[in-house]
Amino acid sequence: MWKTLYSTVRTVLRLADHVHENREEIRELRLDLHELTLAVERLAGQVAHVSEREERERAMLMLQMENTLLRGRQALLVGGAEPAG
């Protein structure tokens, strides 16, 4: 009977140690998950910023191309209206 009681108490103490270790690991994992979440949020913000900047750059390039085409068209019209001479 004492042997069974000793074995049971030993098992309970071992399980208590495991529970304590698991709680510590869970706490560490939660901290890691929080840090990872913050990093992902920062990256998402950076990706959004890059996307916005690239969209502005594309719009600027389109305006520059349109301006160049209009200047070329104007040069052709002015050049064609002059009498040959």
PDB file of N, CA, C and O in Angstrom:
ATOM      1  N   MET A   1       0.804  -1.182   0.000  1.00  0.00           N
ATOM      2  CA  MET A   1       0.000   0.000   0.000  1.00  0.00           C
ATOM      3  C   MET A   1       0.864   1.270   0.000  1.00  0.00           C
ATOM      4  O   MET A   1       0.566   2.203  -0.728  1.00  0.00           O
ATOM      5  N   TRP A   2       1.921   1.284   0.809  1.00  0.00           N
ATOM      6  CA  TRP A   2       2.804   2.442   0.839  1.00  0.00           C
ATOM      7  C   TRP A   2       3.495   2.626  -0.505  1.00  0.00           C
ATOM      8  O   TRP A   2       3.706   3.769  -0.943  1.00  0.00           O
ATOM      9  N   LYS A   3       3.804   1.521  -1.121  1.00  0.00           N
ATOM     10  CA  LYS A   3       4.472   1.591  -2.422  1.00  0.00           C
ATOM     11  C   LYS A   3       3.538   2.218  -3.452  1.00  0.00           C
ATOM     12  O   LYS A   3       3.956   3.058  -4.260  1.00  0.00           O
ATOM     13  N   THR A   4       2.273   1.841  -3.425  1.00  0.00           N
ATOM     14  CA  THR A   4       1.293   2.399  -4.353  1.00  0.00           C
ATOM     15  C   THR A   4       1.080   3.882  -4.075  1.00  0.00           C
ATOM     16  O   THR A   4       1.010   4.695  -5.012  1.00  0.00           O
ATOM     17  N   LEU A   5       0.987   4.249  -2.814  1.00  0.00           N
ATOM     18  CA  LEU A   5       0.814   5.651  -2.444  1.00  0.00           C
ATOM     19  C   LEU A   5       2.031   6.473  -2.880  1.00  0.00           C
ATOM     20  O   LEU A   5       1.890   7.561  -3.452  1.00  0.00           O
ATOM     21  N   TYR A   6       3.219   5.948  -2.637  1.00  0.00           N
ATOM     22  CA  TYR A   6       4.456   6.625  -3.060  1.00  0.00           C
ATOM     23  C   TYR A   6       4.481   6.799  -4.576  1.00  0.00           C
ATOM     24  O   TYR A   6       4.798   7.887  -5.079  1.00  0.00           O
ATOM     25  N   SER A   7       4.114   5.773  -5.288  1.00  0.00           N
ATOM     26  CA  SER A   7       4.102   5.827  -6.755  1.00  0.00           C
ATOM     27  C   SER A   7       3.086   6.860  -7.249  1.00  0.00           C
ATOM     28  O   SER A   7       3.358   7.625  -8.176  1.00  0.00           O
ATOM     29  N   THR A   8       1.928   6.886  -6.618  1.00  0.00           N
ATOM     30  CA  THR A   8       0.886   7.830  -7.017  1.00  0.00           C
ATOM     31  C   THR A   8       1.323   9.266  -6.741  1.00  0.00           C
ATOM     32  O   THR A   8       1.165  10.152  -7.593  1.00  0.00           O
ATOM     33  N   VAL A   9       1.889   9.511  -5.567  1.00  0.00           N
ATOM     34  CA  VAL A   9       2.355  10.859  -5.226  1.00  0.00           C
ATOM     35  C   VAL A   9       3.468  11.284  -6.169  1.00  0.00           C
ATOM     36  O   VAL A   9       3.502  12.431  -6.646  1.00  0.00           O
ATOM     37  N   ARG A  10       4.363  10.380  -6.456  1.00  0.00           N
ATOM     38  CA  ARG A  10       5.457  10.681  -7.383  1.00  0.00           C
ATOM     39  C   ARG A  10       4.916  11.029  -8.771  1.00  0.00           C
ATOM     40  O   ARG A  10       5.362  11.995  -9.404  1.00  0.00           O
ATOM     41  N   THR A  11       3.931  10.274  -9.216  1.00  0.00           N
ATOM     42  CA  THR A  11       3.316  10.544 -10.517  1.00  0.00           C
ATOM     43  C   THR A  11       2.625  11.902 -10.517  1.00  0.00           C
ATOM     44  O   THR A  11       2.747  12.681 -11.476  1.00  0.00           O
ATOM     45  N   VAL A  12       1.914  12.211  -9.463  1.00  0.00           N
ATOM     46  CA  VAL A  12       1.216  13.497  -9.370  1.00  0.00           C
ATOM     47  C   VAL A  12       2.223  14.651  -9.380  1.00  0.00           C
ATOM     48  O   VAL A  12       2.033  15.658 -10.066  1.00  0.00           O
ATOM     49  N   LEU A  13       3.311  14.499  -8.635  1.00  0.00           N
ATOM     50  CA  LEU A  13       4.337  15.552  -8.613  1.00  0.00           C
ATOM     51  C   LEU A  13       4.994  15.712  -9.980  1.00  0.00           C
ATOM     52  O   LEU A  13       5.259  16.839 -10.424  1.00  0.00           O
ATOM     53  N   ARG A  14       5.242  14.607 -10.648  1.00  0.00           N
ATOM     54  CA  ARG A  14       5.825  14.669 -11.989  1.00  0.00           C
ATOM     55  C   ARG A  14       4.872  15.371 -12.958  1.00  0.00           C
ATOM     56  O   ARG A  14       5.287  16.212 -13.766  1.00  0.00           O
ATOM     57  N   LEU A  15       3.586  15.029 -12.847  1.00  0.00           N
ATOM     58  CA  LEU A  15       2.587  15.673 -13.698  1.00  0.00           C
ATOM     59  C   LEU A  15       2.484  17.173 -13.389  1.00  0.00           C
ATOM     60  O   LEU A  15       2.328  17.990 -14.298  1.00  0.00           O
ATOM     61  N   ALA A  16       2.594  17.530 -12.123  1.00  0.00           N
ATOM     62  CA  ALA A  16       2.557  18.947 -11.748  1.00  0.00           C
ATOM     63  C   ALA A  16       3.739  19.687 -12.364  1.00  0.00           C
ATOM     64  O   ALA A  16       3.596  20.818 -12.843  1.00  0.00           O
ATOM     65  N   ASP A  17       4.911  19.050 -12.346  1.00  0.00           N
ATOM     66  CA  ASP A  17       6.083  19.663 -12.990  1.00  0.00           C
ATOM     67  C   ASP A  17       5.859  19.846 -14.483  1.00  0.00           C
ATOM     68  O   ASP A  17       6.187  20.894 -15.048  1.00  0.00           O
ATOM     69  N   HIS A  18       5.289  18.835 -15.120  1.00  0.00           N
ATOM     70  CA  HIS A  18       5.020  18.922 -16.564  1.00  0.00           C
ATOM     71  C   HIS A  18       4.022  20.049 -16.863  1.00  0.00           C
ATOM     72  O   HIS A  18       4.194  20.792 -17.834  1.00  0.00           O
ATOM     73  N   VAL A  19       2.991  20.153 -16.016  1.00  0.00           N
ATOM     74  CA  VAL A  19       1.996  21.219 -16.205  1.00  0.00           C
ATOM     75  C   VAL A  19       2.676  22.583 -16.077  1.00  0.00           C
ATOM     76  O   VAL A  19       2.431  23.488 -16.881  1.00  0.00           O
ATOM     77  N   HIS A  20       3.533  22.720 -15.097  1.00  0.00           N
ATOM     78  CA  HIS A  20       4.251  23.988 -14.901  1.00  0.00           C
ATOM     79  C   HIS A  20       5.126  24.303 -16.122  1.00  0.00           C
ATOM     80  O   HIS A  20       5.131  25.435 -16.625  1.00  0.00           O
ATOM     81  N   GLU A  21       5.855  23.311 -16.605  1.00  0.00           N
ATOM     82  CA  GLU A  21       6.703  23.509 -17.791  1.00  0.00           C
ATOM     83  C   GLU A  21       5.860  23.874 -19.002  1.00  0.00           C
ATOM     84  O   GLU A  21       6.231  24.767 -19.784  1.00  0.00           O
ATOM     85  N   ASN A  22       4.720  23.206 -19.166  1.00  0.00           N
ATOM     86  CA  ASN A  22       3.841  23.495 -20.301  1.00  0.00           C
ATOM     87  C   ASN A  22       3.297  24.915 -20.229  1.00  0.00           C
ATOM     88  O   ASN A  22       3.207  25.604 -21.254  1.00  0.00           O
ATOM     89  N   ARG A  23       2.955  25.354 -19.021  1.00  0.00           N
ATOM     90  CA  ARG A  23       2.461  26.732 -18.875  1.00  0.00           C
ATOM     91  C   ARG A  23       3.533  27.744 -19.245  1.00  0.00           C
ATOM     92  O   ARG A  23       3.251  28.759 -19.882  1.00  0.00           O
ATOM     93  N   GLU A  24       4.757  27.477 -18.851  1.00  0.00           N
ATOM     94  CA  GLU A  24       5.867  28.369 -19.210  1.00  0.00           C
ATOM     95  C   GLU A  24       6.070  28.390 -20.728  1.00  0.00           C
ATOM     96  O   GLU A  24       6.261  29.448 -21.329  1.00  0.00           O
ATOM     97  N   GLU A  25       6.019  27.221 -21.346  1.00  0.00           N
ATOM     98  CA  GLU A  25       6.179  27.152 -22.800  1.00  0.00           C
ATOM     99  C   GLU A  25       5.044  27.879 -23.506  1.00  0.00           C
ATOM    100  O   GLU A  25       5.265  28.578 -24.502  1.00  0.00           O
ATOM    101  N   ILE A  26       3.830  27.719 -22.995  1.00  0.00           N
ATOM    102  CA  ILE A  26       2.678  28.415 -23.587  1.00  0.00           C
ATOM    103  C   ILE A  26       2.869  29.920 -23.464  1.00  0.00           C
ATOM    104  O   ILE A  26       2.605  30.677 -24.410  1.00  0.00           O
ATOM    105  N   ARG A  27       3.336  30.382 -22.330  1.00  0.00           N
ATOM    106  CA  ARG A  27       3.587  31.810 -22.119  1.00  0.00           C
ATOM    107  C   ARG A  27       4.621  32.313 -23.132  1.00  0.00           C
ATOM    108  O   ARG A  27       4.452  33.370 -23.752  1.00  0.00           O
ATOM    109  N   GLU A  28       5.695  31.553 -23.321  1.00  0.00           N
ATOM    110  CA  GLU A  28       6.729  31.933 -24.290  1.00  0.00           C
ATOM    111  C   GLU A  28       6.183  31.921 -25.716  1.00  0.00           C
ATOM    112  O   GLU A  28       6.480  32.822 -26.511  1.00  0.00           O
ATOM    113  N   LEU A  29       5.367  30.925 -26.031  1.00  0.00           N
ATOM    114  CA  LEU A  29       4.784  30.859 -27.374  1.00  0.00           C
ATOM    115  C   LEU A  29       3.840  32.027 -27.627  1.00  0.00           C
ATOM    116  O   LEU A  29       3.805  32.573 -28.737  1.00  0.00           O
ATOM    117  N   ARG A  30       3.094  32.409 -26.616  1.00  0.00           N
ATOM    118  CA  ARG A  30       2.208  33.568 -26.769  1.00  0.00           C
ATOM    119  C   ARG A  30       3.016  34.840 -27.021  1.00  0.00           C
ATOM    120  O   ARG A  30       2.629  35.668 -27.842  1.00  0.00           O
ATOM    121  N   LEU A  31       4.115  34.982 -26.313  1.00  0.00           N
ATOM    122  CA  LEU A  31       4.983  36.137 -26.531  1.00  0.00           C
ATOM    123  C   LEU A  31       5.560  36.113 -27.952  1.00  0.00           C
ATOM    124  O   LEU A  31       5.549  37.134 -28.646  1.00  0.00           O
ATOM    125  N   ASP A  32       6.021  34.950 -28.378  1.00  0.00           N
ATOM    126  CA  ASP A  32       6.539  34.819 -29.744  1.00  0.00           C
ATOM    127  C   ASP A  32       5.464  35.138 -30.779  1.00  0.00           C
ATOM    128  O   ASP A  32       5.720  35.814 -31.783  1.00  0.00           O
ATOM    129  N   LEU A  33       4.254  34.645 -30.528  1.00  0.00           N
ATOM    130  CA  LEU A  33       3.151  34.897 -31.452  1.00  0.00           C
ATOM    131  C   LEU A  33       2.828  36.387 -31.505  1.00  0.00           C
ATOM    132  O   LEU A  33       2.580  36.941 -32.582  1.00  0.00           O
ATOM    133  N   HIS A  34       2.869  37.039 -30.369  1.00  0.00           N
ATOM    134  CA  HIS A  34       2.614  38.490 -30.332  1.00  0.00           C
ATOM    135  C   HIS A  34       3.671  39.238 -31.140  1.00  0.00           C
ATOM    136  O   HIS A  34       3.345  40.132 -31.936  1.00  0.00           O
ATOM    137  N   GLU A  35       4.937  38.875 -30.943  1.00  0.00           N
ATOM    138  CA  GLU A  35       6.018  39.520 -31.697  1.00  0.00           C
ATOM    139  C   GLU A  35       5.875  39.251 -33.192  1.00  0.00           C
ATOM    140  O   GLU A  35       6.086  40.152 -34.016  1.00  0.00           O
ATOM    141  N   LEU A  36       5.499  38.037 -33.543  1.00  0.00           N
ATOM    142  CA  LEU A  36       5.302  37.698 -34.953  1.00  0.00           C
ATOM    143  C   LEU A  36       4.144  38.496 -35.546  1.00  0.00           C
ATOM    144  O   LEU A  36       4.228  38.990 -36.673  1.00  0.00           O
ATOM    145  N   THR A  37       3.083  38.640 -34.778  1.00  0.00           N
ATOM    146  CA  THR A  37       1.930  39.421 -35.240  1.00  0.00           C
ATOM    147  C   THR A  37       2.330  40.872 -35.502  1.00  0.00           C
ATOM    148  O   THR A  37       1.946  41.456 -36.527  1.00  0.00           O
ATOM    149  N   LEU A  38       3.113  41.450 -34.601  1.00  0.00           N
ATOM    150  CA  LEU A  38       3.572  42.825 -34.803  1.00  0.00           C
ATOM    151  C   LEU A  38       4.439  42.943 -36.052  1.00  0.00           C
ATOM    152  O   LEU A  38       4.309  43.902 -36.827  1.00  0.00           O
ATOM    153  N   ALA A  39       5.313  41.953 -36.271  1.00  0.00           N
ATOM    154  CA  ALA A  39       6.175  41.975 -37.458  1.00  0.00           C
ATOM    155  C   ALA A  39       5.346  41.871 -38.732  1.00  0.00           C
ATOM    156  O   ALA A  39       5.599  42.594 -39.708  1.00  0.00           O
ATOM    157  N   VAL A  40       4.339  41.016 -38.731  1.00  0.00           N
ATOM    158  CA  VAL A  40       3.479  40.863 -39.915  1.00  0.00           C
ATOM    159  C   VAL A  40       2.702  42.147 -40.166  1.00  0.00           C
ATOM    160  O   VAL A  40       2.555  42.580 -41.323  1.00  0.00           O
ATOM    161  N   GLU A  41       2.226  42.789 -39.099  1.00  0.00           N
ATOM    162  CA  GLU A  41       1.508  44.055 -39.273  1.00  0.00           C
ATOM    163  C   GLU A  41       2.422  45.132 -39.852  1.00  0.00           C
ATOM    164  O   GLU A  41       2.007  45.906 -40.713  1.00  0.00           O
ATOM    165  N   ARG A  42       3.672  45.180 -39.382  1.00  0.00           N
ATOM    166  CA  ARG A  42       4.632  46.148 -39.941  1.00  0.00           C
ATOM    167  C   ARG A  42       4.876  45.867 -41.419  1.00  0.00           C
ATOM    168  O   ARG A  42       4.907  46.790 -42.242  1.00  0.00           O
ATOM    169  N   LEU A  43       5.053  44.589 -41.757  1.00  0.00           N
ATOM    170  CA  LEU A  43       5.283  44.233 -43.158  1.00  0.00           C
ATOM    171  C   LEU A  43       4.080  44.579 -44.022  1.00  0.00           C
ATOM    172  O   LEU A  43       4.238  45.063 -45.147  1.00  0.00           O
ATOM    173  N   ALA A  44       2.884  44.352 -43.506  1.00  0.00           N
ATOM    174  CA  ALA A  44       1.673  44.692 -44.262  1.00  0.00           C
ATOM    175  C   ALA A  44       1.622  46.194 -44.525  1.00  0.00           C
ATOM    176  O   ALA A  44       1.262  46.631 -45.633  1.00  0.00           O
ATOM    177  N   GLY A  45       1.992  46.981 -43.537  1.00  0.00           N
ATOM    178  CA  GLY A  45       2.029  48.437 -43.732  1.00  0.00           C
ATOM    179  C   GLY A  45       3.056  48.849 -44.766  1.00  0.00           C
ATOM    180  O   GLY A  45       2.805  49.729 -45.591  1.00  0.00           O
ATOM    181  N   GLN A  46       4.211  48.194 -44.735  1.00  0.00           N
ATOM    182  CA  GLN A  46       5.250  48.510 -45.713  1.00  0.00           C
ATOM    183  C   GLN A  46       4.821  48.120 -47.118  1.00  0.00           C
ATOM    184  O   GLN A  46       5.066  48.864 -48.076  1.00  0.00           O
ATOM    185  N   VAL A  47       4.167  46.977 -47.253  1.00  0.00           N
ATOM    186  CA  VAL A  47       3.689  46.536 -48.569  1.00  0.00           C
ATOM    187  C   VAL A  47       2.650  47.523 -49.095  1.00  0.00           C
ATOM    188  O   VAL A  47       2.672  47.900 -50.274  1.00  0.00           O
ATOM    189  N   ALA A  48       1.745  47.971 -48.228  1.00  0.00           N
ATOM    190  CA  ALA A  48       0.736  48.945 -48.646  1.00  0.00           C
ATOM    191  C   ALA A  48       1.398  50.246 -49.070  1.00  0.00           C
ATOM    192  O   ALA A  48       1.006  50.847 -50.082  1.00  0.00           O
ATOM    193  N   HIS A  49       2.408  50.674 -48.336  1.00  0.00           N
ATOM    194  CA  HIS A  49       3.121  51.911 -48.675  1.00  0.00           C
ATOM    195  C   HIS A  49       3.809  51.786 -50.030  1.00  0.00           C
ATOM    196  O   HIS A  49       3.739  52.694 -50.861  1.00  0.00           O
ATOM    197  N   VAL A  50       4.457  50.652 -50.269  1.00  0.00           N
ATOM    198  CA  VAL A  50       5.136  50.429 -51.548  1.00  0.00           C
ATOM    199  C   VAL A  50       4.117  50.406 -52.683  1.00  0.00           C
ATOM    200  O   VAL A  50       4.343  50.993 -53.749  1.00  0.00           O
ATOM    201  N   SER A  51       2.978  49.762 -52.453  1.00  0.00           N
ATOM    202  CA  SER A  51       1.942  49.703 -53.488  1.00  0.00           C
ATOM    203  C   SER A  51       1.433  51.093 -53.828  1.00  0.00           C
ATOM    204  O   SER A  51       1.246  51.427 -55.009  1.00  0.00           O
ATOM    205  N   GLU A  52       1.203  51.912 -52.810  1.00  0.00           N
ATOM    206  CA  GLU A  52       0.740  53.282 -53.053  1.00  0.00           C
ATOM    207  C   GLU A  52       1.784  54.079 -53.820  1.00  0.00           C
ATOM    208  O   GLU A  52       1.452  54.823 -54.756  1.00  0.00           O
ATOM    209  N   ARG A  53       3.053  53.937 -53.438  1.00  0.00           N
ATOM    210  CA  ARG A  53       4.119  54.678 -54.112  1.00  0.00           C
ATOM    211  C   ARG A  53       4.228  54.240 -55.570  1.00  0.00           C
ATOM    212  O   ARG A  53       4.354  55.076 -56.474  1.00  0.00           O
ATOM    213  N   GLU A  54       4.150  52.936 -55.807  1.00  0.00           N
ATOM    214  CA  GLU A  54       4.242  52.447 -57.185  1.00  0.00           C
ATOM    215  C   GLU A  54       3.056  52.918 -58.015  1.00  0.00           C
ATOM    216  O   GLU A  54       3.203  53.233 -59.197  1.00  0.00           O
ATOM    217  N   GLU A  55       1.881  52.991 -57.399  1.00  0.00           N
ATOM    218  CA  GLU A  55       0.707  53.490 -58.119  1.00  0.00           C
ATOM    219  C   GLU A  55       0.901  54.949 -58.514  1.00  0.00           C
ATOM    220  O   GLU A  55       0.589  55.351 -59.646  1.00  0.00           O
ATOM    221  N   ARG A  56       1.448  55.749 -57.600  1.00  0.00           N
ATOM    222  CA  ARG A  56       1.730  57.161 -57.926  1.00  0.00           C
ATOM    223  C   ARG A  56       2.767  57.264 -59.036  1.00  0.00           C
ATOM    224  O   ARG A  56       2.649  58.097 -59.943  1.00  0.00           O
ATOM    225  N   GLU A  57       3.793  56.409 -58.983  1.00  0.00           N
ATOM    226  CA  GLU A  57       4.832  56.437 -60.018  1.00  0.00           C
ATOM    227  C   GLU A  57       4.257  56.058 -61.378  1.00  0.00           C
ATOM    228  O   GLU A  57       4.607  56.665 -62.397  1.00  0.00           O
ATOM    229  N   ARG A  58       3.374  55.058 -61.409  1.00  0.00           N
ATOM    230  CA  ARG A  58       2.740  54.665 -62.683  1.00  0.00           C
ATOM    231  C   ARG A  58       1.899  55.812 -63.237  1.00  0.00           C
ATOM    232  O   ARG A  58       1.926  56.097 -64.440  1.00  0.00           O
ATOM    233  N   ALA A  59       1.156  56.490 -62.357  1.00  0.00           N
ATOM    234  CA  ALA A  59       0.338  57.624 -62.794  1.00  0.00           C
ATOM    235  C   ALA A  59       1.233  58.732 -63.352  1.00  0.00           C
ATOM    236  O   ALA A  59       0.914  59.336 -64.378  1.00  0.00           O
ATOM    237  N   MET A  60       2.355  58.970 -62.660  1.00  0.00           N
ATOM    238  CA  MET A  60       3.292  60.003 -63.122  1.00  0.00           C
ATOM    239  C   MET A  60       3.867  59.633 -64.491  1.00  0.00           C
ATOM    240  O   MET A  60       3.966  60.478 -65.385  1.00  0.00           O
ATOM    241  N   LEU A  61       4.234  58.374 -64.676  1.00  0.00           N
ATOM    242  CA  LEU A  61       4.768  57.938 -65.975  1.00  0.00           C
ATOM    243  C   LEU A  61       3.727  58.079 -67.074  1.00  0.00           C
ATOM    244  O   LEU A  61       4.045  58.488 -68.202  1.00  0.00           O
ATOM    245  N   MET A  62       2.483  57.757 -66.770  1.00  0.00           N
ATOM    246  CA  MET A  62       1.421  57.902 -67.775  1.00  0.00           C
ATOM    247  C   MET A  62       1.256  59.374 -68.156  1.00  0.00           C
ATOM    248  O   MET A  62       1.093  59.702 -69.339  1.00  0.00           O
ATOM    249  N   LEU A  63       1.310  60.257 -67.171  1.00  0.00           N
ATOM    250  CA  LEU A  63       1.193  61.682 -67.466  1.00  0.00           C
ATOM    251  C   LEU A  63       2.387  62.176 -68.291  1.00  0.00           C
ATOM    252  O   LEU A  63       2.217  62.992 -69.213  1.00  0.00           O
ATOM    253  N   GLN A  64       3.569  61.691 -67.977  1.00  0.00           N
ATOM    254  CA  GLN A  64       4.750  62.073 -68.748  1.00  0.00           C
ATOM    255  C   GLN A  64       4.646  61.578 -70.191  1.00  0.00           C
ATOM    256  O   GLN A  64       4.986  62.308 -71.137  1.00  0.00           O
ATOM    257  N   MET A  65       4.170  60.352 -70.360  1.00  0.00           N
ATOM    258  CA  MET A  65       4.013  59.814 -71.727  1.00  0.00           C
ATOM    259  C   MET A  65       2.958  60.614 -72.491  1.00  0.00           C
ATOM    260  O   MET A  65       3.144  60.947 -73.664  1.00  0.00           O
ATOM    261  N   GLU A  66       1.855  60.930 -71.826  1.00  0.00           N
ATOM    262  CA  GLU A  66       0.810  61.718 -72.470  1.00  0.00           C
ATOM    263  C   GLU A  66       1.338  63.102 -72.857  1.00  0.00           C
ATOM    264  O   GLU A  66       1.086  63.590 -73.971  1.00  0.00           O
ATOM    265  N   ASN A  67       2.093  63.716 -71.980  1.00  0.00           N
ATOM    266  CA  ASN A  67       2.685  65.024 -72.242  1.00  0.00           C
ATOM    267  C   ASN A  67       3.636  64.953 -73.437  1.00  0.00           C
ATOM    268  O   ASN A  67       3.625  65.819 -74.322  1.00  0.00           O
ATOM    269  N   THR A  68       4.461  63.907 -73.471  1.00  0.00           N
ATOM    270  CA  THR A  68       5.400  63.739 -74.587  1.00  0.00           C
ATOM    271  C   THR A  68       4.653  63.557 -75.901  1.00  0.00           C
ATOM    272  O   THR A  68       5.019  64.161 -76.930  1.00  0.00           O
ATOM    273  N   LEU A  69       3.598  62.743 -75.894  1.00  0.00           N
ATOM    274  CA  LEU A  69       2.805  62.543 -77.113  1.00  0.00           C
ATOM    275  C   LEU A  69       2.139  63.839 -77.566  1.00  0.00           C
ATOM    276  O   LEU A  69       2.109  64.147 -78.766  1.00  0.00           O
ATOM    277  N   LEU A  70       1.602  64.606 -76.616  1.00  0.00           N
ATOM    278  CA  LEU A  70       0.955  65.873 -76.975  1.00  0.00           C
ATOM    279  C   LEU A  70       1.962  66.876 -77.535  1.00  0.00           C
ATOM    280  O   LEU A  70       1.669  67.594 -78.490  1.00  0.00           O
ATOM    281  N   ARG A  71       3.155  66.908 -76.953  1.00  0.00           N
ATOM    282  CA  ARG A  71       4.192  67.806 -77.477  1.00  0.00           C
ATOM    283  C   ARG A  71       4.608  67.384 -78.882  1.00  0.00           C
ATOM    284  O   ARG A  71       4.825  68.228 -79.759  1.00  0.00           O
ATOM    285  N   GLY A  72       4.736  66.082 -79.077  1.00  0.00           N
ATOM    286  CA  GLY A  72       5.085  65.597 -80.416  1.00  0.00           C
ATOM    287  C   GLY A  72       3.996  65.922 -81.429  1.00  0.00           C
ATOM    288  O   GLY A  72       4.282  66.319 -82.563  1.00  0.00           O
ATOM    289  N   ARG A  73       2.772  65.766 -81.033  1.00  0.00           N
ATOM    290  CA  ARG A  73       1.648  66.081 -81.918  1.00  0.00           C
ATOM    291  C   ARG A  73       1.641  67.575 -82.241  1.00  0.00           C
ATOM    292  O   ARG A  73       1.450  67.970 -83.399  1.00  0.00           O
ATOM    293  N   GLN A  74       1.864  68.384 -81.211  1.00  0.00           N
ATOM    294  CA  GLN A  74       1.896  69.837 -81.429  1.00  0.00           C
ATOM    295  C   GLN A  74       3.037  70.214 -82.357  1.00  0.00           C
ATOM    296  O   GLN A  74       2.873  71.063 -83.234  1.00  0.00           O
ATOM    297  N   ALA A  75       4.191  69.589 -82.204  1.00  0.00           N
ATOM    298  CA  ALA A  75       5.330  69.871 -83.074  1.00  0.00           C
ATOM    299  C   ALA A  75       5.021  69.494 -84.497  1.00  0.00           C
ATOM    300  O   ALA A  75       5.379  70.204 -85.441  1.00  0.00           O
ATOM    301  N   LEU A  76       4.320  68.373 -84.694  1.00  0.00           N
ATOM    302  CA  LEU A  76       3.943  67.962 -86.054  1.00  0.00           C
ATOM    303  C   LEU A  76       2.955  68.942 -86.673  1.00  0.00           C
ATOM    304  O   LEU A  76       3.049  69.263 -87.850  1.00  0.00           O
ATOM    305  N   LEU A  77       1.991  69.400 -85.866  1.00  0.00           N
ATOM    306  CA  LEU A  77       0.996  70.333 -86.387  1.00  0.00           C
ATOM    307  C   LEU A  77       1.627  71.672 -86.726  1.00  0.00           C
ATOM    308  O   LEU A  77       1.335  72.262 -87.762  1.00  0.00           O
ATOM    309  N   VAL A  78       2.498  72.161 -85.889  1.00  0.00           N
ATOM    310  CA  VAL A  78       3.164  73.436 -86.139  1.00  0.00           C
ATOM    311  C   VAL A  78       4.114  73.285 -87.319  1.00  0.00           C
ATOM    312  O   VAL A  78       4.159  74.142 -88.196  1.00  0.00           O
ATOM    313  N   GLY A  79       4.829  72.203 -87.386  1.00  0.00           N
ATOM    314  CA  GLY A  79       5.762  71.973 -88.471  1.00  0.00           C
ATOM    315  C   GLY A  79       5.065  71.791 -89.805  1.00  0.00           C
ATOM    316  O   GLY A  79       5.533  72.243 -90.850  1.00  0.00           O
ATOM    317  N   GLY A  80       3.887  71.175 -89.797  1.00  0.00           N
ATOM    318  CA  GLY A  80       3.134  70.966 -91.031  1.00  0.00           C
ATOM    319  C   GLY A  80       2.430  72.204 -91.526  1.00  0.00           C
ATOM    320  O   GLY A  80       2.129  72.339 -92.703  1.00  0.00           O
ATOM    321  N   ALA A  81       2.171  73.182 -90.644  1.00  0.00           N
ATOM    322  CA  ALA A  81       1.443  74.393 -91.024  1.00  0.00           C
ATOM    323  C   ALA A  81       2.369  75.421 -91.646  1.00  0.00           C
ATOM    324  O   ALA A  81       1.913  76.359 -92.278  1.00  0.00           O
ATOM    325  N   GLU A  82       3.683  75.307 -91.470  1.00  0.00           N
ATOM    326  CA  GLU A  82       4.616  76.282 -92.032  1.00  0.00           C
ATOM    327  C   GLU A  82       4.741  76.070 -93.547  1.00  0.00           C
ATOM    328  O   GLU A  82       4.801  74.934 -94.018  1.00  0.00           O
ATOM    329  N   PRO A  83       4.784  77.155 -94.289  1.00  0.00           N
ATOM    330  CA  PRO A  83       4.967  77.008 -95.744  1.00  0.00           C
ATOM    331  C   PRO A  83       6.381  76.528 -96.070  1.00  0.00           C
ATOM    332  O   PRO A  83       7.324  76.870 -95.395  1.00  0.00           O
ATOM    333  N   ALA A  84       6.448  75.710 -97.080  1.00  0.00           N
ATOM    334  CA  ALA A  84       7.768  75.184 -97.495  1.00  0.00           C
ATOM    335  C   ALA A  84       8.530  76.304 -98.158  1.00  0.00           C
ATOM    336  O   ALA A  84       8.017  77.020 -98.992  1.00  0.00           O
ATOM    337  N   GLY A  85       9.770  76.421 -97.831  1.00  0.00           N
ATOM    338  CA  GLY A  85      10.410  77.452 -98.330  1.00  0.00           C
ATOM    339  C   GLY A  85      11.541  77.893 -98.893  1.00  0.00           C
ATOM    340  O   GLY A  85      11.964  78.582 -99.538  1.00  0.00           O
TER     341      GLY A  85
END
